XYZ file of C-alpha atoms in Angstrom:
355
model
C -42.734 51.234 8.545
C -41.451 47.763 7.837
C -37.666 47.367 9.138
C -35.023 46.768 6.147
C -34.024 43.039 6.156
C -30.640 43.043 3.639
C -29.678 39.865 1.551
C -26.618 39.313 3.660
C -29.177 39.391 6.598
C -31.297 36.724 4.956
C -28.014 34.446 4.689
C -26.283 35.634 1.312
C -23.163 37.245 1.512
C -22.535 38.877 -2.391
C -19.088 40.800 -0.817
C -17.859 36.810 0.147
C -19.275 35.785 -3.105
C -17.210 38.498 -5.203
C -14.330 37.422 -3.176
C -14.740 34.054 -4.306
C -14.671 34.973 -7.692
C -11.542 36.791 -7.506
C -10.002 33.934 -5.597
C -11.023 31.220 -8.343
C -9.787 33.371 -11.327
C -6.354 31.900 -11.338
C -7.449 28.192 -11.164
C -9.843 28.937 -14.535
C -7.435 30.857 -16.440
C -5.153 27.764 -15.982
C -7.602 25.604 -17.913
C -8.071 27.947 -21.242
C -7.339 26.067 -24.314
C -6.798 28.543 -27.386
C -10.611 27.861 -28.336
C -11.864 29.926 -25.551
C -13.503 33.116 -26.226
C -13.978 35.906 -23.418
C -13.145 35.419 -19.725
C -15.423 34.214 -16.981
C -18.017 36.699 -15.428
C -20.138 36.850 -18.448
C -23.573 35.067 -19.140
C -22.313 32.403 -21.158
C -19.150 30.969 -21.885
C -17.720 30.996 -25.529
C -15.770 28.135 -27.355
C -14.608 28.009 -30.961
C -15.742 25.183 -32.872
C -13.414 26.059 -35.888
C -11.523 22.932 -35.533
C -14.858 20.868 -36.754
C -14.398 22.236 -39.988
C -12.072 19.627 -40.537
C -14.072 16.808 -39.462
C -15.958 14.505 -42.025
C -19.169 14.477 -39.697
C -18.369 16.327 -36.397
C -20.244 15.333 -33.050
C -20.642 17.219 -29.840
C -20.938 14.369 -27.161
C -22.111 15.827 -23.868
C -22.075 14.460 -20.139
C -23.548 15.072 -16.552
C -22.661 13.770 -13.514
C -21.622 14.478 -9.584
C -19.518 13.126 -6.892
C -22.298 11.783 -4.495
C -21.645 11.016 -1.032
C -18.036 11.225 -1.354
C -17.993 14.700 -0.572
C -19.395 13.611 2.917
C -15.793 12.017 3.206
C -14.102 15.500 2.282
C -15.756 17.646 4.678
C -15.603 15.598 7.123
C -11.686 15.955 6.572
C -11.802 19.421 5.942
C -9.958 18.518 2.524
C -11.954 20.146 -0.374
C -8.890 20.021 -2.923
C -9.267 16.407 -4.461
C -13.277 16.048 -4.564
C -13.330 18.671 -8.110
C -10.798 16.359 -9.875
C -13.769 13.323 -9.308
C -15.915 15.936 -10.346
C -14.088 16.249 -14.085
C -13.360 12.458 -14.047
C -16.880 11.282 -13.897
C -18.008 13.367 -16.793
C -14.934 13.689 -19.166
C -14.507 9.471 -19.015
C -18.064 8.973 -19.608
C -17.669 11.347 -22.962
C -14.260 9.583 -23.723
C -16.312 6.529 -24.199
C -17.321 7.593 -27.639
C -13.769 8.140 -28.592
C -14.509 12.133 -28.350
C -11.695 14.537 -26.834
C -13.644 16.533 -24.057
C -13.713 20.550 -25.330
C -15.225 22.256 -22.322
C -16.590 21.773 -18.878
C -18.825 23.979 -16.471
C -19.564 23.458 -12.461
C -22.172 24.071 -10.347
C -21.611 23.991 -6.796
C -24.202 24.754 -4.343
C -23.151 25.442 -0.280
C -24.855 26.171 2.768
C -22.551 29.108 3.697
C -20.331 30.859 1.002
C -16.555 30.677 2.209
C -14.047 31.910 -0.498
C -11.072 30.010 0.975
C -13.005 26.585 0.393
C -14.516 27.403 -2.777
C -10.854 28.386 -3.944
C -9.716 24.873 -2.914
C -12.978 23.124 -4.660
C -12.494 25.075 -7.822
C -8.787 24.448 -7.861
C -9.482 20.820 -7.673
C -11.994 21.395 -10.631
C -9.577 23.031 -12.453
C -6.783 20.160 -12.088
C -9.178 18.000 -13.480
C -9.982 19.880 -16.605
C -6.397 19.949 -16.702
C -5.382 16.416 -16.754
C -8.321 16.076 -19.113
C -7.200 18.824 -21.590
C -10.392 20.499 -21.461
C -11.242 24.200 -20.319
C -13.269 25.482 -17.339
C -15.317 28.320 -19.031
C -18.028 28.954 -16.821
C -19.860 27.322 -13.715
C -22.386 28.751 -10.903
C -21.512 29.365 -7.074
C -24.931 29.176 -5.364
C -25.474 29.996 -1.494
C -28.359 28.206 0.011
C -28.976 29.736 3.704
C -31.715 27.397 5.478
C -31.446 24.863 2.942
C -28.213 23.269 3.446
C -26.247 23.140 6.495
C -23.324 25.941 6.779
C -20.487 23.199 6.101
C -22.224 21.257 3.558
C -21.966 21.584 -0.434
C -22.795 19.707 -3.166
C -21.249 19.597 -6.833
C -22.089 18.624 -10.258
C -20.199 19.233 -13.536
C -21.169 19.489 -17.342
C -18.827 18.077 -20.121
C -18.591 18.901 -23.719
C -16.465 16.967 -26.124
C -16.139 16.305 -30.098
C -15.464 13.336 -32.250
C -15.444 12.678 -35.840
C -18.372 9.987 -36.513
C -16.099 7.871 -38.747
C -13.727 7.322 -35.859
C -16.424 7.114 -33.032
C -16.486 4.358 -30.586
C -19.405 2.150 -31.074
C -20.688 -1.085 -29.307
C -21.771 -1.879 -32.613
C -18.378 -2.984 -33.612
C -17.632 -5.061 -31.179
C -17.027 -8.685 -32.520
C -16.670 -12.355 -31.361
C -12.752 -12.590 -30.373
C -11.983 -8.967 -29.450
C -9.802 -8.812 -26.689
C -10.448 -7.069 -23.380
C -7.627 -4.568 -22.118
C -8.339 -2.807 -19.032
C -6.685 0.151 -17.345
C -6.488 0.459 -13.591
C -8.428 2.365 -11.288
C -6.852 4.130 -8.408
C -9.336 2.927 -5.740
C -12.972 3.319 -5.198
C -12.970 6.459 -7.877
C -16.517 8.139 -6.903
C -18.781 5.171 -6.666
C -20.016 3.015 -3.984
C -19.519 5.931 -1.194
C -22.855 5.377 0.621
C -21.758 1.867 1.378
C -18.238 2.816 2.039
C -19.121 5.409 4.745
C -21.866 2.978 6.451
C -19.130 0.137 6.617
C -15.945 2.142 7.305
C -16.654 5.903 8.437
C -19.912 5.624 10.450
C -19.488 5.921 14.411
C -16.020 6.840 14.081
C -14.253 10.402 14.712
C -12.048 12.302 12.115
C -8.907 11.354 14.347
C -9.423 7.492 14.432
C -10.137 7.668 10.493
C -6.485 9.488 10.063
C -4.802 6.468 11.990
C -2.846 4.381 9.418
C -4.349 0.550 8.618
C -1.706 -1.943 7.575
C -4.610 -3.281 5.361
C -4.226 0.041 3.338
C -0.267 -0.008 3.163
C -0.128 2.655 5.611
C -2.647 4.799 4.436
C -5.669 5.809 6.960
C -9.127 5.556 5.943
C -9.643 8.812 5.161
C -6.624 8.803 2.764
C -7.701 6.150 0.775
C -11.114 6.787 0.568
C -10.414 10.634 -1.085
C -7.999 8.963 -3.222
C -9.044 11.250 -6.572
C -10.793 9.192 -9.475
C -8.239 8.584 -12.340
C -8.994 10.263 -15.468
C -8.115 8.807 -18.586
C -8.547 10.982 -21.578
C -5.073 11.884 -22.757
C -3.662 8.054 -22.400
C -6.547 6.877 -24.305
C -6.378 9.687 -26.878
C -3.083 9.168 -27.711
C -3.600 5.249 -28.338
C -6.645 5.992 -30.552
C -4.104 8.406 -32.361
C -1.102 5.970 -32.305
C -3.078 2.822 -33.305
C -5.737 3.853 -35.173
C -8.710 1.380 -35.799
C -7.677 -0.802 -33.036
C -9.970 0.037 -30.003
C -13.748 -0.776 -31.022
C -15.358 0.532 -27.917
C -14.935 1.426 -24.495
C -16.468 0.909 -20.965
C -15.753 3.507 -18.237
C -16.512 1.126 -15.069
C -18.272 3.638 -12.480
C -21.731 2.922 -10.415
C -22.643 -0.576 -11.106
C -19.260 -1.871 -11.200
C -17.795 -4.327 -13.778
C -21.148 -6.094 -14.503
C -23.337 -3.309 -15.236
C -20.797 -1.287 -17.246
C -18.748 -3.291 -19.193
C -22.433 -4.429 -20.964
C -22.925 -0.588 -22.062
C -20.038 -1.269 -24.499
C -21.609 -4.705 -25.784
C -23.974 -5.403 -28.922
C -26.811 -7.819 -28.490
C -24.829 -10.352 -30.020
C -21.906 -11.063 -27.909
C -20.605 -11.344 -24.323
C -17.904 -10.481 -22.328
C -16.137 -13.023 -20.811
C -13.955 -11.456 -17.688
C -11.079 -13.532 -16.124
C -11.559 -12.721 -12.379
C -7.688 -13.969 -11.936
C -6.074 -11.239 -14.327
C -5.685 -8.048 -11.936
C -5.158 -7.365 -8.595
C -7.797 -5.625 -6.437
C -6.350 -2.289 -4.450
C -6.474 -2.521 -1.124
C -9.020 -0.004 -0.167
C -11.475 -1.782 -2.605
C -9.956 -4.959 -0.606
C -10.726 -3.200 2.589
C -14.264 -1.852 2.059
C -15.363 -5.238 0.797
C -14.345 -7.097 3.375
C -15.625 -4.592 6.048
C -18.989 -5.002 4.223
C -18.865 -8.956 4.060
C -19.874 -8.401 0.106
C -19.947 -11.388 -1.772
C -18.141 -11.377 -5.337
C -21.081 -10.815 -6.991
C -22.329 -8.325 -5.387
C -18.755 -6.444 -5.121
C -18.778 -6.670 -8.955
C -21.705 -4.624 -9.754
C -20.987 -2.416 -7.018
C -17.286 -0.837 -6.831
C -14.809 -1.141 -9.912
C -12.650 -3.862 -8.283
C -9.635 -2.009 -9.231
C -10.529 -1.416 -13.310
C -11.622 1.897 -14.265
C -11.559 1.749 -17.737
C -11.966 -1.343 -20.360
C -10.821 -1.091 -24.009
C -12.231 -3.519 -26.363
C -9.744 -3.942 -28.808
C -9.469 -5.953 -32.185
C -7.441 -9.151 -31.712
C -5.262 -8.651 -34.602
C -4.395 -5.013 -33.200
C -4.015 -6.019 -29.261
C -0.200 -6.435 -29.669
C 0.234 -3.085 -30.940
C -2.074 -1.451 -28.027
C -0.232 -3.078 -25.255
C 3.092 -1.909 -27.066
C 1.806 1.597 -27.307
C 0.632 1.734 -23.408
C 3.639 -0.221 -22.247
C 5.498 2.715 -24.479
C 3.662 5.234 -22.958
C 4.416 4.099 -19.083
C 0.673 3.014 -18.853
C -0.516 -0.150 -16.522
C -2.788 -2.372 -18.626
C -4.254 -6.050 -17.795
C -5.625 -8.162 -20.136
C -8.696 -9.472 -18.614
C -10.608 -11.295 -20.652
C -12.194 -11.664 -24.290
C -15.508 -11.150 -26.338
C -17.294 -14.192 -27.232
C -20.454 -14.737 -28.996
C -23.976 -13.817 -26.693
C -26.662 -11.648 -25.618
C -24.937 -8.508 -24.560
C -23.846 -9.432 -20.882
C -20.780 -9.972 -19.080
C -19.727 -13.280 -17.766
C -16.942 -14.065 -15.458
C -14.350 -17.095 -15.593
C -12.547 -18.007 -12.163
C -15.543 -17.264 -10.277
C -14.902 -17.146 -6.548
C -10.897 -16.175 -7.127
C -11.137 -12.152 -7.289
C -11.341 -11.789 -2.959
């Protein structure tokens, strides 16, 4: 007779999985909105779209993303409570580019060996990101992959759905010559360029070395600076769209590809964005990584956000009202350029001055 081999002996611990679900329930519930129907544990998450009945032409907007190799920095430090914020930010900020309000979020966590404590930290971070974005975490999956992933390894994916009324949608086709570029600052690298950042700042160093305060990082350690969560722009931008209707024509979320390869996504083929490179400060961590990598200005501008996480393209006659609203809300911002006739590309002024 064949000797019995259980699922646990094969490396999948169902009981630890149940403990992990119990450990995350409170965090998940903290994100719920009134539209959430039911609870976690079902085969699908339910969310009411009754609010869409009041819209002229409601559109669902969806986005999916991950955190990338920033996870390796978190795993090296053993700090798992912030990368979930990054996960939500990458998805929610993307759908915000249409003017959509994020409604609900789902996550997928793949692990080599399930640990309920670590899972509670990871999902706790995702829940914090959802609270910052105002969306509900209504479902997800924890998948244990013994023999495929190392025991301490994990990967994250996220999925976000939002809602926008078509007449109020932000649209690159609406961008006109003379529009104003108003940027909202980033909190650092956000979640992009980490393969390069790890290569020049982390590889060959111990965790202890990377925890030492660095003067160029204003006293932060490399690990602390690299793990600063991505900023979520949803609430301030949605508030601005409501307070100054019709002012913002389009929005660019500055992610992988930097300013050069993201701001152009908010343009139409008849215009260019002209960005003044002396209009905002570069955060210490961005400057530090660029220096370690010896990057040229042009290469840096298509690799990192360079201190800008979001660019609003604003009608010139309403730029003053937008600035006043942002200032009243306590939001930092920079006027970084203008829209000119062109071919849908990004151009720079004062080249050579950024770094």
